[in-house]
Coordinates of N, CA and C and ligand atoms in Angstrom, one line a residue:
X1 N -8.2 13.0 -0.5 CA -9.0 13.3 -1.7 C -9.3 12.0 -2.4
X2 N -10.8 11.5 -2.9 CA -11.0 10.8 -3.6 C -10.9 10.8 -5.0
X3 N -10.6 9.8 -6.1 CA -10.6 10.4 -7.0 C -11.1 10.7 -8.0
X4 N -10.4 11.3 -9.0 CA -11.4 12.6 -9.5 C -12.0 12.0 -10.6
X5 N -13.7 12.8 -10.3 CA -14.7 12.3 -11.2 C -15.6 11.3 -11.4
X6 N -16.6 11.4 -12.1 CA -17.8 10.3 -11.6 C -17.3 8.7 -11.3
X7 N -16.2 8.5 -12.3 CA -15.7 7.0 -11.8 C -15.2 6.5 -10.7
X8 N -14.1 7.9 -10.3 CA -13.4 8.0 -9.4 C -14.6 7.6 -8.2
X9 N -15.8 8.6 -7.9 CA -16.6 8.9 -7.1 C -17.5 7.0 -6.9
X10 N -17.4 7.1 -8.1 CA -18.5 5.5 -8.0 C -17.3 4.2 -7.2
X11 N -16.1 4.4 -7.7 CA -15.2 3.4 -7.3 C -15.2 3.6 -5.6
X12 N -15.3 4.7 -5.3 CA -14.8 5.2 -3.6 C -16.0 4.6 -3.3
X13 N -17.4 4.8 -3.8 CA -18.5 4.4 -3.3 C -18.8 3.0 -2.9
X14 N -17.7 2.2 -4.1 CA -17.9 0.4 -4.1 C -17.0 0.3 -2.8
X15 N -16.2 0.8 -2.9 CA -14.5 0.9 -1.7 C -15.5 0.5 -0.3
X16 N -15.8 1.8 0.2 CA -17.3 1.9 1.4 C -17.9 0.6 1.7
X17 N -18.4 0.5 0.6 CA -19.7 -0.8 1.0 C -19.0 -2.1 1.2
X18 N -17.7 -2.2 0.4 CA -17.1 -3.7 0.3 C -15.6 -3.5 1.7
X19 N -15.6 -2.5 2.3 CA -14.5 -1.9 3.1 C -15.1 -2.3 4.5
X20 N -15.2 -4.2 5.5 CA -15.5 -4.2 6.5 C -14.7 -3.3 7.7
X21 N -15.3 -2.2 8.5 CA -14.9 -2.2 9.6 C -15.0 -2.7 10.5
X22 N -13.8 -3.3 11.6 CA -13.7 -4.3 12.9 C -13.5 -3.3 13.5
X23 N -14.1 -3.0 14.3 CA -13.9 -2.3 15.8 C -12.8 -3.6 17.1
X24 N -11.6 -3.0 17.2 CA -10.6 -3.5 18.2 C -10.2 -4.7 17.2
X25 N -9.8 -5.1 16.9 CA -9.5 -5.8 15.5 C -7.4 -5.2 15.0
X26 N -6.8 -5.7 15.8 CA -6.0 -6.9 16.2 C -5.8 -5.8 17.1
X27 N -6.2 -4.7 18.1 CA -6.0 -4.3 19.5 C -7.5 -3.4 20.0
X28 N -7.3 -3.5 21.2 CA -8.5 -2.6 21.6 C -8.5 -1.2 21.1
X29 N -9.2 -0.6 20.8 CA -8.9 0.9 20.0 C -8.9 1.4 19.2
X30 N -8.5 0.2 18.0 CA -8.6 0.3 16.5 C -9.2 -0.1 15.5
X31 N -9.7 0.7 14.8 CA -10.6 0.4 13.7 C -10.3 -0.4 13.1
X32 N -9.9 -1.2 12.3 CA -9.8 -1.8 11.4 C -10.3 -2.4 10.2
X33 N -9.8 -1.4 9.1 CA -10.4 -1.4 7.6 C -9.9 -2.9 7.2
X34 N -11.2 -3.7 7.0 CA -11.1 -5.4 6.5 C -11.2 -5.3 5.0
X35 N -10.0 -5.4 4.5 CA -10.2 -5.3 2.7 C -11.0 -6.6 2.2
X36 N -10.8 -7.7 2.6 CA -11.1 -9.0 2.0 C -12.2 -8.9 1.1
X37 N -13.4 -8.5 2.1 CA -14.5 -8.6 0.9 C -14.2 -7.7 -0.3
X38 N -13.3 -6.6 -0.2 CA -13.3 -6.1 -1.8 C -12.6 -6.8 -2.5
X39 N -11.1 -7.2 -2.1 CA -10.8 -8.3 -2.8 C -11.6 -9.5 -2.9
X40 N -12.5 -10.2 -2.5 CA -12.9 -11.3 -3.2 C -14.7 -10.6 -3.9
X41 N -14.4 -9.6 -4.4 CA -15.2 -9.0 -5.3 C -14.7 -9.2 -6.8
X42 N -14.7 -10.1 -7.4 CA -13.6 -10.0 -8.8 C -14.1 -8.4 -9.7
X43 N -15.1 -8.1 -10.0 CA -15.5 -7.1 -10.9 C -14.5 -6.1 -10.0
X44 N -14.9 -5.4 -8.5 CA -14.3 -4.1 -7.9 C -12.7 -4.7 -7.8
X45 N -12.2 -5.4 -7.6 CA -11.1 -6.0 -8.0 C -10.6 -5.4 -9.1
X46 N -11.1 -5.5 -10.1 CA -10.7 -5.0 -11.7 C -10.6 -3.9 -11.6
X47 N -11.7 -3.2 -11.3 CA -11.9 -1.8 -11.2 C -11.2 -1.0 -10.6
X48 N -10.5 -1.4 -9.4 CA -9.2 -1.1 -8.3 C -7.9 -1.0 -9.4
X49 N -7.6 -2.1 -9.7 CA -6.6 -2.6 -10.7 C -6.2 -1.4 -11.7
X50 N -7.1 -1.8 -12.4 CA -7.3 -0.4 -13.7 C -6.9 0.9 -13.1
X51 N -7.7 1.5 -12.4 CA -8.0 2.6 -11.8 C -6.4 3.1 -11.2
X52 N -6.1 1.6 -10.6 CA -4.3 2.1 -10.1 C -3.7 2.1 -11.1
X53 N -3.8 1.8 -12.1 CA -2.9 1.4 -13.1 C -2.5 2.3 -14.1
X54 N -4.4 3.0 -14.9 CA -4.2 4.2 -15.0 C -4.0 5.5 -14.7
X55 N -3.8 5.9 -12.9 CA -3.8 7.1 -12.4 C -2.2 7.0 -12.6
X56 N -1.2 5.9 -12.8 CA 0.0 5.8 -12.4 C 0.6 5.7 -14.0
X57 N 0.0 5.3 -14.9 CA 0.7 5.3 -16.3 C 1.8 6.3 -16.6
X58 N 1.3 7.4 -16.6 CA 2.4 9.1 -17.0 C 3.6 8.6 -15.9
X59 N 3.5 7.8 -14.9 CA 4.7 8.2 -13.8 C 5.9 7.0 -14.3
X60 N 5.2 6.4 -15.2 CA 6.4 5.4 -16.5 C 6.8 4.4 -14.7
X61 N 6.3 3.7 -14.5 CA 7.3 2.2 -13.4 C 7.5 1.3 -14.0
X62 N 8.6 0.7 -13.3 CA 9.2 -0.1 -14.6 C 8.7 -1.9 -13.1
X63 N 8.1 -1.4 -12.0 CA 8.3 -2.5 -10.8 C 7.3 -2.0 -10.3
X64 N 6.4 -3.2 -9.5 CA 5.5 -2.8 -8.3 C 6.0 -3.6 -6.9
X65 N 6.1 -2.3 -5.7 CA 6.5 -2.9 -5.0 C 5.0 -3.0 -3.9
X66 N 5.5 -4.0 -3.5 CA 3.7 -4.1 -2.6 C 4.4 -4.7 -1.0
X67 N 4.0 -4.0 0.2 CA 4.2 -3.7 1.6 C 3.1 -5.3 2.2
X68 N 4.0 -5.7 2.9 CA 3.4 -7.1 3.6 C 2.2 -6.8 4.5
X69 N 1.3 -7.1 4.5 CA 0.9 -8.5 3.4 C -0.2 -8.2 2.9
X70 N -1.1 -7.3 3.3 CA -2.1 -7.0 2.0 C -1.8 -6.2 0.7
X71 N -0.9 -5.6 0.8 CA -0.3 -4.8 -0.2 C 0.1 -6.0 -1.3
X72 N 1.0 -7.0 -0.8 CA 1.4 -8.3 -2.1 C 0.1 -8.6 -2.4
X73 N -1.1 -8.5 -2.3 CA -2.2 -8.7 -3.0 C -2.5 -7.9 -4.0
X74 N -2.7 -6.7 -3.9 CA -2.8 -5.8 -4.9 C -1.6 -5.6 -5.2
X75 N -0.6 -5.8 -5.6 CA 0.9 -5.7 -6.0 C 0.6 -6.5 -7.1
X76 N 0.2 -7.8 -6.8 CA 0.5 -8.9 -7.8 C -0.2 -8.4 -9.2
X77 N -1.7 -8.3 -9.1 CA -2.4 -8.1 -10.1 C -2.4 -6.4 -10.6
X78 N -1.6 -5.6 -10.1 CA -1.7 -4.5 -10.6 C 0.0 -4.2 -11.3
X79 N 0.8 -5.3 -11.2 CA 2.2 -5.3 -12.2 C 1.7 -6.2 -13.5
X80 N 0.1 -7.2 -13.0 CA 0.2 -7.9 -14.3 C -0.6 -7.3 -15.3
X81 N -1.1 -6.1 -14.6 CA -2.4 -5.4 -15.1 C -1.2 -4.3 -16.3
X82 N -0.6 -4.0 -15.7 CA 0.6 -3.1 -16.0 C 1.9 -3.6 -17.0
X83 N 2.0 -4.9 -17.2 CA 3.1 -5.5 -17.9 C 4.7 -5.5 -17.4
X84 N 4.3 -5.7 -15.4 CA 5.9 -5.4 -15.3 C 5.8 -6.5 -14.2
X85 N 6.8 -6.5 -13.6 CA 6.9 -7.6 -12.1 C 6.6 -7.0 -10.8
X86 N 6.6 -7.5 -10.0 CA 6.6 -7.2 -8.7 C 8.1 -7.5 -8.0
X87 N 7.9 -6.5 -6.6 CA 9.3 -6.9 -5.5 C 8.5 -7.1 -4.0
X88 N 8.7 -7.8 -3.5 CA 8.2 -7.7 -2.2 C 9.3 -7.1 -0.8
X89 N 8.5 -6.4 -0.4 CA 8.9 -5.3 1.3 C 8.0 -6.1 2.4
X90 N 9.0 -7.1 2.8 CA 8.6 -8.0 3.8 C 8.9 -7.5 5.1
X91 N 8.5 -8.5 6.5 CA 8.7 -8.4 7.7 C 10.0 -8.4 7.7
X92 N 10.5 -8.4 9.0 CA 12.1 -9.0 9.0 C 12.3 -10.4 9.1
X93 N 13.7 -10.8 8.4 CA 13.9 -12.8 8.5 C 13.0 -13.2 7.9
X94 N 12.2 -12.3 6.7 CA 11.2 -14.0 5.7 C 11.8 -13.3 4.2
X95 N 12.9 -12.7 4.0 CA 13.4 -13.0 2.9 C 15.1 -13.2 3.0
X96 N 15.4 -14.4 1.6 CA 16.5 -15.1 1.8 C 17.7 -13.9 1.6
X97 N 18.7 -14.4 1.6 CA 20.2 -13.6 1.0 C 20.3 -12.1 1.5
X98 N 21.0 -11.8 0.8 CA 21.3 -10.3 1.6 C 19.8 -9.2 1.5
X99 N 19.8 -8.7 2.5 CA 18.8 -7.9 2.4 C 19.2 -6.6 3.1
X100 N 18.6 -5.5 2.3 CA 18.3 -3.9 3.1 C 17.3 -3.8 4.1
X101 N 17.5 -3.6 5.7 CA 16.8 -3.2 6.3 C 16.2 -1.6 7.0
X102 N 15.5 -1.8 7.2 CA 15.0 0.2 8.2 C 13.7 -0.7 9.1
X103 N 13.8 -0.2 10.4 CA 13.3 -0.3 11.2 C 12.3 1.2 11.2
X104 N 11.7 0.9 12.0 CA 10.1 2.1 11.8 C 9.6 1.8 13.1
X105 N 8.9 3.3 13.6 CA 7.6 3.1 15.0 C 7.0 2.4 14.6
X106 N 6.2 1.6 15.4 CA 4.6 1.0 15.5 C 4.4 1.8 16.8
X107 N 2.9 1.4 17.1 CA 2.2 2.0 18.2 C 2.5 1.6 19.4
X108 N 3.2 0.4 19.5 CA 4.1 0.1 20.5 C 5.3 -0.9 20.3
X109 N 6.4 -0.2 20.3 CA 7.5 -1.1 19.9 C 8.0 -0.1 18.4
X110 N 8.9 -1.3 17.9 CA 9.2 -0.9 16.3 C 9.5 -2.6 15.7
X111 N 8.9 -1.7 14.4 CA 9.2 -2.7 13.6 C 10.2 -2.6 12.4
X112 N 10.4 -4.0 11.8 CA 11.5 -3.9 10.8 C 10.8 -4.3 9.2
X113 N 11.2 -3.1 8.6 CA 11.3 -4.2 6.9 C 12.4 -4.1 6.1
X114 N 12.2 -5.7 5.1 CA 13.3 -5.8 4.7 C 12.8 -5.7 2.9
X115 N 13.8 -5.7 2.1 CA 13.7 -5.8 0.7 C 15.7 -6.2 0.5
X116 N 14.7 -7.5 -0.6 CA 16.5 -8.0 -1.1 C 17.1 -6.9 -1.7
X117 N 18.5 -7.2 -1.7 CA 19.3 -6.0 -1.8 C 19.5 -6.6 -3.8
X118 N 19.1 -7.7 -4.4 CA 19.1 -7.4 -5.7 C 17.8 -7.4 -6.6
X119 N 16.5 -7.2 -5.7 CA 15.6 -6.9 -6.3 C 15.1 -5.6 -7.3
X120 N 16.0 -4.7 -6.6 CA 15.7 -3.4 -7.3 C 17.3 -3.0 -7.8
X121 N 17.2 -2.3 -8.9 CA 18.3 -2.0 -9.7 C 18.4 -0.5 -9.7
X122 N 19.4 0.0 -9.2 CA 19.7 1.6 -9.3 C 18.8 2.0 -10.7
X123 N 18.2 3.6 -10.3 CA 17.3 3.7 -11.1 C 15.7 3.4 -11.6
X124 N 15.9 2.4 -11.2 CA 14.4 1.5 -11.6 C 13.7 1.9 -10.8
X125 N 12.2 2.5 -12.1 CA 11.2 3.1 -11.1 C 10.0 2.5 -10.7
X126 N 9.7 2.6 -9.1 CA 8.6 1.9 -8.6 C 7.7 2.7 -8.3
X127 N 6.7 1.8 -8.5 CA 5.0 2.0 -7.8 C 5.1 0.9 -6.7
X128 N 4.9 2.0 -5.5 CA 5.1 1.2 -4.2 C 3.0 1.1 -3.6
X129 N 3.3 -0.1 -3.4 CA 1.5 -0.1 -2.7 C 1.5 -0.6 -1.5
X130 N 0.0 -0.4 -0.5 CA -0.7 -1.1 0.2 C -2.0 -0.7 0.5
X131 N -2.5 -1.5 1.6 CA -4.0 -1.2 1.6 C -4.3 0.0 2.4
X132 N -3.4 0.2 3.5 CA -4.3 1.3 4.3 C -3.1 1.9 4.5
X133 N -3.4 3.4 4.4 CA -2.3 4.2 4.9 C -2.6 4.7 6.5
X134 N -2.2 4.5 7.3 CA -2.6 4.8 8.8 C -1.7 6.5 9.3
X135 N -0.8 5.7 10.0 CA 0.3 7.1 10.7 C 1.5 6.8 9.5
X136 N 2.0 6.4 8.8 CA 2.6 6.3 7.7 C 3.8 5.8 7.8
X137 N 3.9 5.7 9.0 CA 5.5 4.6 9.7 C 6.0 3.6 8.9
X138 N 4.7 2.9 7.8 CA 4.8 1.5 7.5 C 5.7 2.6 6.0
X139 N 4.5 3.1 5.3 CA 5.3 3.9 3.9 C 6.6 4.7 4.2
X140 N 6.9 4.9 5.2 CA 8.0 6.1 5.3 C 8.9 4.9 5.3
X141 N 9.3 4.1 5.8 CA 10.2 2.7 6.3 C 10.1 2.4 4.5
X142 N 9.4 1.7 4.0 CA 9.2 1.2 2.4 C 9.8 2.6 1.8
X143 N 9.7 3.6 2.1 CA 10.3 4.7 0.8 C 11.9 4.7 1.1
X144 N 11.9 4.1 2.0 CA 13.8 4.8 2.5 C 14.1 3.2 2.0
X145 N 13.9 2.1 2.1 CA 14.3 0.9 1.5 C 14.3 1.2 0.3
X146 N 13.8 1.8 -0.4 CA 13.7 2.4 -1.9 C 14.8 2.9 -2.3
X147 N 14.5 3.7 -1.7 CA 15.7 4.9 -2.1 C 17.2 4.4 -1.6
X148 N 17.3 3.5 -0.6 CA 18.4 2.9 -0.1 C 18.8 1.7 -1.0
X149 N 18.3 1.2 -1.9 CA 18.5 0.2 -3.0 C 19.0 1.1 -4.4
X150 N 18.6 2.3 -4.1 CA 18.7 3.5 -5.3 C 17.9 3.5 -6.2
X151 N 16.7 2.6 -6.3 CA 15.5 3.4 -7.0 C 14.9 4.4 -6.8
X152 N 14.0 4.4 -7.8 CA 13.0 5.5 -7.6 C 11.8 5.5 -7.0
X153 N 10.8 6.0 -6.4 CA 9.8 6.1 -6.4 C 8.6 6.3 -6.9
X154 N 8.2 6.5 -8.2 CA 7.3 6.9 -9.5 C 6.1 7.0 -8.6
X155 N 5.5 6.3 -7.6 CA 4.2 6.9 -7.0 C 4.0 5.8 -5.9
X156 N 2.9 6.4 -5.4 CA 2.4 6.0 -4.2 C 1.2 5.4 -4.4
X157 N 0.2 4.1 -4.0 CA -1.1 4.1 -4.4 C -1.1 3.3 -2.9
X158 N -2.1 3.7 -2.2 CA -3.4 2.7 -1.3 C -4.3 3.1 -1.4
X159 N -5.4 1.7 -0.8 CA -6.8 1.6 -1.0 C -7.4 2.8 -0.3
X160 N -7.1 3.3 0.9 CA -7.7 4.0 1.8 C -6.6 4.5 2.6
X161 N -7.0 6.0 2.9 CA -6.2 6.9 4.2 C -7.2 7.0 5.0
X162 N -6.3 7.2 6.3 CA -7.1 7.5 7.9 C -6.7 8.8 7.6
X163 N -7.6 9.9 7.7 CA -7.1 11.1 7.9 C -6.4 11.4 8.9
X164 N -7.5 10.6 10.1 CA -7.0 11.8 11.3 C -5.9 11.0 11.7
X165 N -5.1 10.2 11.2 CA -3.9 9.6 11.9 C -2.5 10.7 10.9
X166 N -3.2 11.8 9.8 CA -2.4 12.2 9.1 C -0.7 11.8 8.5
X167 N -1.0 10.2 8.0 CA -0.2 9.6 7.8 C 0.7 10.6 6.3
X168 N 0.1 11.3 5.9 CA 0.3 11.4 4.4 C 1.7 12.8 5.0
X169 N 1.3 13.4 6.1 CA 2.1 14.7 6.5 C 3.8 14.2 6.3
X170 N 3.8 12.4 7.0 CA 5.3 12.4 7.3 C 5.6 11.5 5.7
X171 N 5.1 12.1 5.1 CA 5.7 11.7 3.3 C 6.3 12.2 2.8
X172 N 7.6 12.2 2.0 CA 7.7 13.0 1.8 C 7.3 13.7 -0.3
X173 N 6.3 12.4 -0.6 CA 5.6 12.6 -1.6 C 4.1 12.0 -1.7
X174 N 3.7 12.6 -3.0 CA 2.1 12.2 -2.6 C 1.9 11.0 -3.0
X175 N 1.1 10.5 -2.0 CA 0.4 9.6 -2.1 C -1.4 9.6 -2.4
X176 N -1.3 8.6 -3.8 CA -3.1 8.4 -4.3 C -3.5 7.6 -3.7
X177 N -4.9 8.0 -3.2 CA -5.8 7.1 -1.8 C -7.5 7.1 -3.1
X178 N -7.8 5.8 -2.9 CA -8.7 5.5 -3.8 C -9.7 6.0 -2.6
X179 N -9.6 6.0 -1.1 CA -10.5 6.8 -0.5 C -10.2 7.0 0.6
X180 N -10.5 8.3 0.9 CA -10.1 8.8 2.2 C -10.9 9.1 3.2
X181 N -11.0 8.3 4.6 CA -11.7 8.2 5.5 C -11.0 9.2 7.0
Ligands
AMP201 P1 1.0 2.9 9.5 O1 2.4 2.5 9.5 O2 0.5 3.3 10.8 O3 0.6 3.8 8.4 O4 0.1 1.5 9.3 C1 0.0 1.1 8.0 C2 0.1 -0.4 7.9 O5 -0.6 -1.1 9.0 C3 -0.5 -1.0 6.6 O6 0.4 -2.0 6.1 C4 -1.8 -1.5 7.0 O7 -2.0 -2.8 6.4 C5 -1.8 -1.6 8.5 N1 -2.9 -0.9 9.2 C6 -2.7 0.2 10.0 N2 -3.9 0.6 10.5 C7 -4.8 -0.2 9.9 C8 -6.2 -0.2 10.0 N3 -6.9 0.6 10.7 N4 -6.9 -1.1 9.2 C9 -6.2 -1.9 8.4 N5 -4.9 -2.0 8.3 C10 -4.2 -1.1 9.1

């Protein structure tokens, strides 16, 4: 679902035009949604920002957590947009000191992410991001580091869902998609 209303509709519309697709783009097979040109759009930039910032207000987050590595992009400027900080949900081995790990499918193999183990404080609630929601391996992994730190999860936001990879089924909460393809 895109979101609701003429703004909602115009934002999805900027999403599209500024949303390169790479065909086989980093394997043979897969599409790949190129955010960059929207990010180096500063005005749809803003408009992203805002848009996450106020669909997420009522859900009170006190942290944005943003999924490596397009996600720390919109992470950064939608906690400053918001008046809180960010936490970063890295690969495995690029963050220091103790860390919480969960391992997750990829399409071949598995992968690992990690989040420091004193970044999040029992209770503290997050707005977890990134850019594309796919088969949802990457957000299911990020919600259990969550919850395995003992926060909360206040909401879900990416730029775009793949429908037909029906990433959103293995969630076990909703996730807002600025547009769904
Ligand atoms: P998944 O775990 O399958 O939901 O994959 C989501 C993660 O992989 C996100 O962090 C995305 O950045 C990246 N990703 C997966 N598929 C795509 C795609 N088609 N275009 C851009 N990024 C993708």
């Amino acid at each position: 679902m895109n979101p609701a209303g003429p703004a909602g509709d115009e934002l999805a519309e900027r999403l599209m035009r500024l949303v390169r697709d790479v065909p086989d783009f980093p394997l043979p097979g897969v599409l790949f949604k190129d955010i960059m040109p929207l990010l180096a759009d500063g005005p749809t930039l803003a408009a992203v920002v805002d848009h996450i910032v106020g669909a997420h207000r009522a859900a009170d987050f006190h942290v944005v957590a943003g999924i490596e590595a397009r996600g720390f992009l919109l992470a950064g400027p939608i906690a400053y947009a918001a008046g809180c900080g960010v936490v970063a949900i890295r690969k495995a081995g690029k963050l220091p000191g103790r860390v919480l790990s969960t391992s997750y499918q990829l399409e071949y193999g598995e992968g690992v992410l990690e989040l420091q183990r004193a970044a999040l404080a029992p209770g503290q609630r997050v707005l977890l991001v990134d850019d594309v929601l796919a088969t949802g391996g990457t957000m299911a992994a990020a919600l259990a580091l969550i919850a395995s730190a003992g926060a909360v999860v206040a909401g879900v936001a990416v730029l775009i869902e793949l429908i037909d990879l029906a990433g959103r089924e293995r969630l076990p909460m909703d996730v807002a998609a600025l547009l769904s393809v």
